[in-house]
Amino acid sequence: MAISMFQASIPVLVRGLTNLSAILDKAAQHAAARKIDPAALLGMRLFPDMFPLTKQVQLACDFAKGAAGRLSGNEPPKFPDEEKTIDELKARIAKTIEYVKGFKPAQIDGSEDRAIAIPIAGQTYNFKGQGYLLGMVLPNFFFHLATAYDLLRHGGVEIGKRDFLGPLETM
Amino acid sequence: MAISMFQASIPVLVRGLTNLSAILDKAAQHAAARKIDPAALLGMRLFPDMFPLTKQVQLACDFAKGAAGRLSGNEPPKFPDEEKTIDELKARIAKTIEYVKGFKPAQIDGSEDRAIAIPIAGQTYNFKGQGYLLGMVLPNFFFHLATAYDLLRHGGVEIGKRDFLGPLETM
């Protein structure tokens, strides 16, 4: 027995994106209750040369759709980075979930050794499917989810670890 | 073909902890160069009711040793939370890596359906091995790694995403 590539990717990504969308709902409620401009939350950065919240959400989506596309041998769709509001970011997340959920186990399973070439900063890195998922996709995906969470906590939004994790015992 | 429970856990955890230790080295160098008290970095929080850096590191270690222990059917060791310096935190990470690395594939593989009961806030949650790894261990582990990274970035330490990810193409 073992974990399939599908199980280690698609449900994990869908779950994280679903939690992120719910966290953005809480951020919107917080902003409305405190009369905070939501754009102030979306522009928050932890340091001037780090990405703001908007980009953290966009990147979480990009790692998710990139994984589903590349592991299945498809070109992932390009989503332009032009979201300006919480609702627009939630729409991007919804669109990403729809894309990722569209893959069936047979399309992802068996991709452990699939050659996946990723250009990063002008250099091409050559992964196999399993190393791409475990060493690239999941660390980056959770990095951007956690940093989005950290930014909102830093901004005073009342969320907790359970919002980040989602309902326990459900995987 | 598929990913084994060992492959999806032990090398991922060892890699994350190794990167965290290297990031703490950069924090120590930064503190020395800027004449910053390292304790000021270790006490940093992103919000007053979030855990400080020290606790983020301790928790990353705890999720790693908890996973290796429980998936293999062993009681994970208890490490008292008493580190006060960067060197002591690095020693805890090293001790955790040593413990986690001590498990062989045969001890972890086949644990997908192992019953794992986790007490959280006075309630017991019942997981199967696979759900515990994918829905609990990896999200929490990367959450605490990313938050440690975010705290140090917020504190001005010059690290980048590559420090968080470690060398690419090596998994």
Short mmCIF file of C-alpha atoms in Angstrom, two decimals:
data_model
loop_
_atom_site.label_atom_id
_atom_site.label_comp_id
_atom_site.label_asym_id
_atom_site.label_seq_id
_atom_site.Cartn_x
_atom_site.Cartn_y
_atom_site.Cartn_z
CA MET A 1 0.00 0.00 0.00
CA ALA A 2 1.00 3.58 -0.55
CA ILE A 3 -0.33 7.05 -1.23
CA SER A 4 -1.19 7.77 -4.83
CA MET A 5 0.07 10.91 -6.51
CA PHE A 6 -3.56 11.99 -6.83
CA GLN A 7 -4.25 11.61 -3.11
CA ALA A 8 -1.07 13.48 -2.17
CA SER A 9 -1.93 16.41 -4.42
CA ILE A 10 -5.49 17.15 -5.55
CA PRO A 11 -7.42 16.80 -2.23
CA VAL A 12 -4.60 18.57 -0.34
CA LEU A 13 -4.63 21.51 -2.75
CA VAL A 14 -8.43 21.77 -2.85
CA ARG A 15 -8.58 21.69 0.95
CA GLY A 16 -5.96 24.42 1.33
CA LEU A 17 -7.62 26.67 -1.24
CA THR A 18 -11.03 26.15 0.36
CA ASN A 19 -9.59 27.18 3.75
CA LEU A 20 -7.92 30.21 2.19
CA SER A 21 -11.22 31.35 0.68
CA ALA A 22 -12.94 31.05 4.07
CA ILE A 23 -10.12 33.01 5.69
CA LEU A 24 -10.64 35.79 3.13
CA ASP A 25 -14.32 35.83 4.09
CA LYS A 26 -13.29 36.49 7.69
CA ALA A 27 -10.92 39.21 6.51
CA ALA A 28 -13.78 40.88 4.60
CA GLN A 29 -16.04 40.69 7.65
CA HIS A 30 -13.28 42.11 9.85
CA ALA A 31 -12.67 44.99 7.45
CA ALA A 32 -16.39 45.79 7.26
CA ALA A 33 -16.85 45.66 11.05
CA ARG A 34 -13.83 47.88 11.74
CA LYS A 35 -14.37 50.17 8.79
CA ILE A 36 -10.98 49.19 7.40
CA ASP A 37 -10.41 49.60 3.66
CA PRO A 38 -10.03 45.97 2.43
CA ALA A 39 -7.37 47.25 0.01
CA ALA A 40 -5.23 48.09 3.05
CA LEU A 41 -5.30 44.42 4.07
CA LEU A 42 -4.62 43.25 0.50
CA GLY A 43 -1.58 45.50 0.26
CA MET A 44 -0.02 44.40 3.54
CA ARG A 45 3.55 43.08 3.45
CA LEU A 46 5.70 41.72 6.27
CA PHE A 47 8.74 43.51 4.84
CA PRO A 48 8.99 46.01 1.99
CA ASP A 49 10.52 43.51 -0.45
CA MET A 50 8.12 40.69 0.36
CA PHE A 51 4.98 40.12 -1.68
CA PRO A 52 1.72 41.65 -0.43
CA LEU A 53 -1.30 39.58 0.55
CA THR A 54 -2.83 39.75 -2.95
CA LYS A 55 0.24 38.14 -4.47
CA GLN A 56 0.41 35.47 -1.75
CA VAL A 57 -3.11 34.40 -2.71
CA GLN A 58 -2.31 34.51 -6.44
CA LEU A 59 0.80 32.37 -5.90
CA ALA A 60 -1.05 29.80 -3.80
CA CYS A 61 -3.45 29.44 -6.73
CA ASP A 62 -0.60 29.25 -9.22
CA PHE A 63 1.20 26.43 -7.40
CA ALA A 64 -2.09 24.51 -7.19
CA LYS A 65 -3.04 24.82 -10.85
CA GLY A 66 0.58 24.32 -11.89
CA ALA A 67 0.71 21.04 -10.00
CA ALA A 68 -2.58 19.68 -11.35
CA GLY A 69 -1.67 20.69 -14.88
CA ARG A 70 1.93 19.54 -14.98
CA LEU A 71 1.43 16.27 -13.10
CA SER A 72 -1.32 15.35 -15.55
CA GLY A 73 0.76 16.37 -18.56
CA ASN A 74 -1.33 19.43 -19.36
CA GLU A 75 -0.33 23.04 -19.71
CA PRO A 76 -1.81 24.84 -16.69
CA PRO A 77 -4.04 27.82 -17.57
CA LYS A 78 -2.62 31.32 -17.15
CA PHE A 79 -4.57 33.57 -14.79
CA PRO A 80 -3.63 37.25 -15.17
CA ASP A 81 -2.61 38.86 -11.86
CA GLU A 82 -5.15 41.64 -11.87
CA GLU A 83 -7.34 41.02 -8.80
CA LYS A 84 -8.00 44.21 -6.83
CA THR A 85 -10.61 43.10 -4.29
CA ILE A 86 -11.26 40.26 -1.87
CA ASP A 87 -14.16 39.10 -4.03
CA GLU A 88 -11.91 38.97 -7.08
CA LEU A 89 -9.33 36.95 -5.17
CA LYS A 90 -12.06 34.59 -4.02
CA ALA A 91 -13.16 34.22 -7.64
CA ARG A 92 -9.59 33.29 -8.62
CA ILE A 93 -9.49 30.72 -5.85
CA ALA A 94 -12.85 29.31 -6.99
CA LYS A 95 -11.62 29.13 -10.57
CA THR A 96 -8.47 27.36 -9.39
CA ILE A 97 -10.43 24.86 -7.30
CA GLU A 98 -12.67 24.15 -10.30
CA TYR A 99 -9.62 23.48 -12.49
CA VAL A 100 -7.82 21.34 -9.92
CA LYS A 101 -10.95 19.36 -9.05
CA GLY A 102 -11.47 18.59 -12.73
CA PHE A 103 -8.70 15.98 -12.69
CA LYS A 104 -9.46 12.35 -12.00
CA PRO A 105 -7.09 9.96 -10.21
CA ALA A 106 -6.24 8.20 -13.49
CA GLN A 107 -4.90 11.49 -14.90
CA ILE A 108 -2.54 12.16 -11.97
CA ASP A 109 -1.63 8.70 -10.73
CA GLY A 110 1.58 7.28 -12.10
CA SER A 111 3.16 10.71 -12.49
CA GLU A 112 5.94 10.00 -9.94
CA ASP A 113 8.63 9.86 -12.63
CA ARG A 114 7.09 12.27 -15.10
CA ALA A 115 9.71 14.77 -16.29
CA ILE A 116 8.69 18.27 -15.29
CA ALA A 117 10.82 21.25 -16.31
CA ILE A 118 10.23 24.48 -14.43
CA PRO A 119 11.82 27.79 -15.41
CA ILE A 120 12.80 29.80 -12.32
CA ALA A 121 14.63 33.10 -12.61
CA GLY A 122 15.93 32.34 -16.08
CA GLN A 123 17.12 28.83 -15.26
CA THR A 124 15.33 25.55 -15.99
CA TYR A 125 15.02 23.05 -13.19
CA ASN A 126 14.30 19.46 -14.06
CA PHE A 127 12.13 17.58 -11.62
CA LYS A 128 10.48 14.21 -11.54
CA GLY A 129 6.81 14.30 -10.59
CA GLN A 130 7.32 13.08 -7.06
CA GLY A 131 10.14 15.50 -6.26
CA TYR A 132 8.19 18.32 -7.87
CA LEU A 133 5.17 17.59 -5.67
CA LEU A 134 7.01 16.98 -2.39
CA GLY A 135 9.92 19.40 -2.73
CA MET A 136 8.41 22.22 -4.74
CA VAL A 137 4.60 22.29 -4.87
CA LEU A 138 3.60 21.43 -1.30
CA PRO A 139 6.28 23.56 0.44
CA ASN A 140 5.50 26.55 -1.79
CA PHE A 141 1.73 26.08 -1.60
CA PHE A 142 1.73 25.93 2.19
CA PHE A 143 4.26 28.76 2.35
CA HIS A 144 1.91 31.13 0.55
CA LEU A 145 -1.13 29.93 2.50
CA ALA A 146 0.68 30.40 5.80
CA THR A 147 2.05 33.79 4.79
CA ALA A 148 -1.43 34.94 3.76
CA TYR A 149 -2.66 33.77 7.17
CA ASP A 150 0.28 35.45 8.93
CA LEU A 151 -0.38 38.74 7.14
CA LEU A 152 -4.03 38.74 8.19
CA ARG A 153 -3.19 37.79 11.77
CA HIS A 154 -0.58 40.56 11.77
CA GLY A 155 -3.33 42.90 10.56
CA GLY A 156 -5.57 41.95 13.47
CA VAL A 157 -8.05 39.64 11.73
CA GLU A 158 -9.46 37.15 14.23
CA ILE A 159 -8.60 33.81 12.70
CA GLY A 160 -6.98 30.79 14.27
CA LYS A 161 -4.97 27.76 13.27
CA ARG A 162 -8.19 25.82 12.76
CA ASP A 163 -9.11 28.19 9.95
CA PHE A 164 -5.79 27.37 8.32
CA LEU A 165 -6.16 23.61 8.76
CA GLY A 166 -9.86 23.22 8.00
CA PRO A 167 -12.02 20.53 9.56
CA LEU A 168 -9.89 17.81 11.12
CA GLU A 169 -10.41 14.06 10.54
CA THR A 170 -11.77 14.72 7.06
CA MET A 171 -8.88 13.50 4.93
CA MET B 1 3.32 3.05 -8.74
CA ALA B 2 2.73 5.48 -5.94
CA ILE B 3 4.47 7.44 -3.21
CA SER B 4 5.25 5.47 -0.09
CA MET B 5 4.31 6.84 3.33
CA PHE B 6 8.02 6.97 4.10
CA GLN B 7 8.84 9.05 1.02
CA ALA B 8 5.99 11.47 1.71
CA SER B 9 7.10 12.04 5.29
CA ILE B 10 10.68 11.38 6.44
CA PRO B 11 12.70 13.07 3.63
CA VAL B 12 10.23 15.99 3.52
CA LEU B 13 10.54 16.57 7.27
CA VAL B 14 14.32 16.20 7.32
CA ARG B 15 14.64 18.62 4.44
CA GLY B 16 12.41 21.24 6.08
CA LEU B 17 14.23 21.00 9.40
CA THR B 18 17.62 21.22 7.69
CA ASN B 19 16.51 24.39 5.90
CA LEU B 20 15.17 25.84 9.17
CA SER B 21 18.50 25.25 10.88
CA ALA B 22 20.34 27.04 8.06
CA ILE B 23 17.88 29.93 8.28
CA LEU B 24 18.62 30.22 12.01
CA ASP B 25 22.33 30.42 11.14
CA LYS B 26 21.57 33.40 8.93
CA ALA B 27 19.53 34.95 11.74
CA ALA B 28 22.46 34.54 14.14
CA GLN B 29 24.84 36.13 11.61
CA HIS B 30 22.41 38.99 11.04
CA ALA B 31 22.06 39.61 14.77
CA ALA B 32 25.84 39.60 15.26
CA ALA B 33 26.46 41.94 12.32
CA ARG B 34 23.78 44.43 13.41
CA LYS B 35 24.48 44.10 17.14
CA ILE B 36 20.91 42.88 17.68
CA ASP B 37 20.24 40.79 20.77
CA PRO B 38 19.32 37.36 19.31
CA ALA B 39 16.74 37.05 22.09
CA ALA B 40 14.87 39.95 20.49
CA LEU B 41 14.51 37.90 17.29
CA LEU B 42 13.50 34.78 19.20
CA GLY B 43 10.78 36.67 21.05
CA MET B 44 9.26 38.23 17.93
CA ARG B 45 5.56 37.67 17.30
CA LEU B 46 3.38 38.81 14.40
CA PHE B 47 0.53 39.57 16.81
CA PRO B 48 0.46 39.57 20.60
CA ASP B 49 -1.49 36.30 20.87
CA MET B 50 0.56 34.44 18.26
CA PHE B 51 3.50 32.26 19.25
CA PRO B 52 6.97 33.80 19.15
CA LEU B 53 9.75 32.52 16.92
CA THR B 54 11.12 30.15 19.57
CA LYS B 55 7.78 28.36 19.80
CA GLN B 56 7.41 28.21 16.01
CA VAL B 57 10.70 26.31 15.85
CA GLN B 58 9.74 24.03 18.73
CA LEU B 59 6.42 23.22 17.08
CA ALA B 60 8.00 22.47 13.72
CA CYS B 61 10.20 19.95 15.55
CA ASP B 62 7.22 18.52 17.43
CA PHE B 63 5.17 17.89 14.30
CA ALA B 64 8.19 16.18 12.71
CA LYS B 65 8.99 13.86 15.60
CA GLY B 66 5.29 13.28 16.23
CA ALA B 67 4.83 12.13 12.66
CA ALA B 68 7.83 9.80 12.61
CA GLY B 69 6.90 8.32 15.97
CA ARG B 70 3.18 7.86 15.44
CA LEU B 71 3.33 6.64 11.86
CA SER B 72 5.82 3.97 12.94
CA GLY B 73 3.75 3.01 15.98
CA ASN B 74 6.19 4.48 18.49
CA GLU B 75 5.62 7.05 21.19
CA PRO B 76 7.49 10.18 20.05
CA PRO B 77 10.03 11.51 22.57
CA LYS B 78 9.12 14.55 24.63
CA PHE B 79 11.45 17.52 24.26
CA PRO B 80 10.99 20.12 27.02
CA ASP B 81 10.33 23.62 25.66
CA GLU B 82 13.24 25.34 27.37
CA GLU B 83 15.45 26.63 24.57
CA LYS B 84 16.62 30.20 25.16
CA THR B 85 19.19 30.73 22.40
CA ILE B 86 19.57 30.14 18.68
CA ASP B 87 22.19 27.47 19.40
CA GLU B 88 19.80 25.66 21.70
CA LEU B 89 17.07 25.77 19.05
CA LYS B 90 19.53 24.43 16.49
CA ALA B 91 20.38 21.62 18.91
CA ARG B 92 16.68 20.76 19.21
CA ILE B 93 16.39 20.69 15.43
CA ALA B 94 19.47 18.46 15.19
CA LYS B 95 18.05 16.12 17.83
CA THR B 96 14.76 16.00 15.93
CA ILE B 97 16.48 15.28 12.62
CA GLU B 98 18.45 12.50 14.27
CA TYR B 99 15.25 10.94 15.63
CA VAL B 100 13.31 11.29 12.38
CA LYS B 101 16.20 9.99 10.27
CA GLY B 102 16.41 6.93 12.48
CA PHE B 103 13.35 5.37 10.86
CA LYS B 104 13.67 3.06 7.91
CA PRO B 105 11.10 2.77 5.10
CA ALA B 106 9.85 -0.57 6.44
CA GLN B 107 8.90 1.10 9.73
CA ILE B 108 6.79 3.83 8.10
CA ASP B 109 5.50 2.21 4.93
CA GLY B 110 2.07 0.66 5.16
CA SER B 111 0.92 3.14 7.81
CA GLU B 112 -1.79 4.67 5.57
CA ASP B 113 -4.59 3.14 7.62
CA ARG B 114 -2.89 3.08 11.01
CA ALA B 115 -5.22 4.48 13.68
CA ILE B 116 -3.70 7.62 15.17
CA ALA B 117 -5.48 9.40 18.02
CA ILE B 118 -4.39 12.97 18.73
CA PRO B 119 -5.59 14.95 21.71
CA ILE B 120 -6.14 18.62 20.79
CA ALA B 121 -7.52 21.11 23.27
CA GLY B 122 -9.09 18.40 25.45
CA GLN B 123 -10.69 16.50 22.57
CA THR B 124 -9.40 13.38 20.87
CA TYR B 125 -9.27 13.35 17.07
CA ASN B 126 -9.05 10.03 15.31
CA PHE B 127 -7.02 9.95 12.15
CA LYS B 128 -5.81 7.30 9.78
CA GLY B 129 -2.13 7.52 8.96
CA GLN B 130 -2.61 9.03 5.53
CA GLY B 131 -5.06 11.71 6.66
CA TYR B 132 -2.83 12.48 9.64
CA LEU B 133 0.17 13.00 7.36
CA LEU B 134 -1.57 14.96 4.58
CA GLY B 135 -4.16 16.91 6.59
CA MET B 136 -2.39 17.47 9.88
CA VAL B 137 1.38 16.94 9.83
CA LEU B 138 2.43 18.53 6.55
CA PRO B 139 0.15 21.61 6.78
CA ASN B 140 1.20 22.24 10.39
CA PHE B 141 4.88 21.53 9.75
CA PHE B 142 5.06 23.92 6.81
CA PHE B 143 2.92 26.45 8.69
CA HIS B 144 5.47 26.70 11.49
CA LEU B 145 8.43 26.70 9.08
CA ALA B 146 6.84 29.48 7.02
CA THR B 147 5.89 31.50 10.08
CA ALA B 148 9.44 31.21 11.44
CA TYR B 149 10.68 32.44 8.06
CA ASP B 150 8.08 35.22 7.99
CA LEU B 151 9.06 36.39 11.47
CA LEU B 152 12.72 36.60 10.50
CA ARG B 153 11.93 38.40 7.24
CA HIS B 154 9.72 40.78 9.21
CA GLY B 155 12.68 41.33 11.53
CA GLY B 156 14.91 42.27 8.61
CA VAL B 157 16.99 39.10 8.26
CA GLU B 158 18.18 38.72 4.67
CA ILE B 159 16.82 35.37 3.65
CA GLY B 160 14.90 34.36 0.55
CA LYS B 161 12.46 31.74 -0.60
CA ARG B 162 15.37 29.55 -1.67
CA ASP B 163 16.47 29.32 1.97
CA PHE B 164 12.99 28.06 2.82
CA LEU B 165 12.89 25.53 -0.03
CA GLY B 166 16.45 24.24 0.12
CA PRO B 167 18.33 23.02 -2.95
CA LEU B 168 15.95 22.32 -5.82
CA GLU B 169 15.93 19.12 -7.88
CA THR B 170 17.18 17.10 -4.92
CA MET B 171 14.05 15.19 -3.98
#
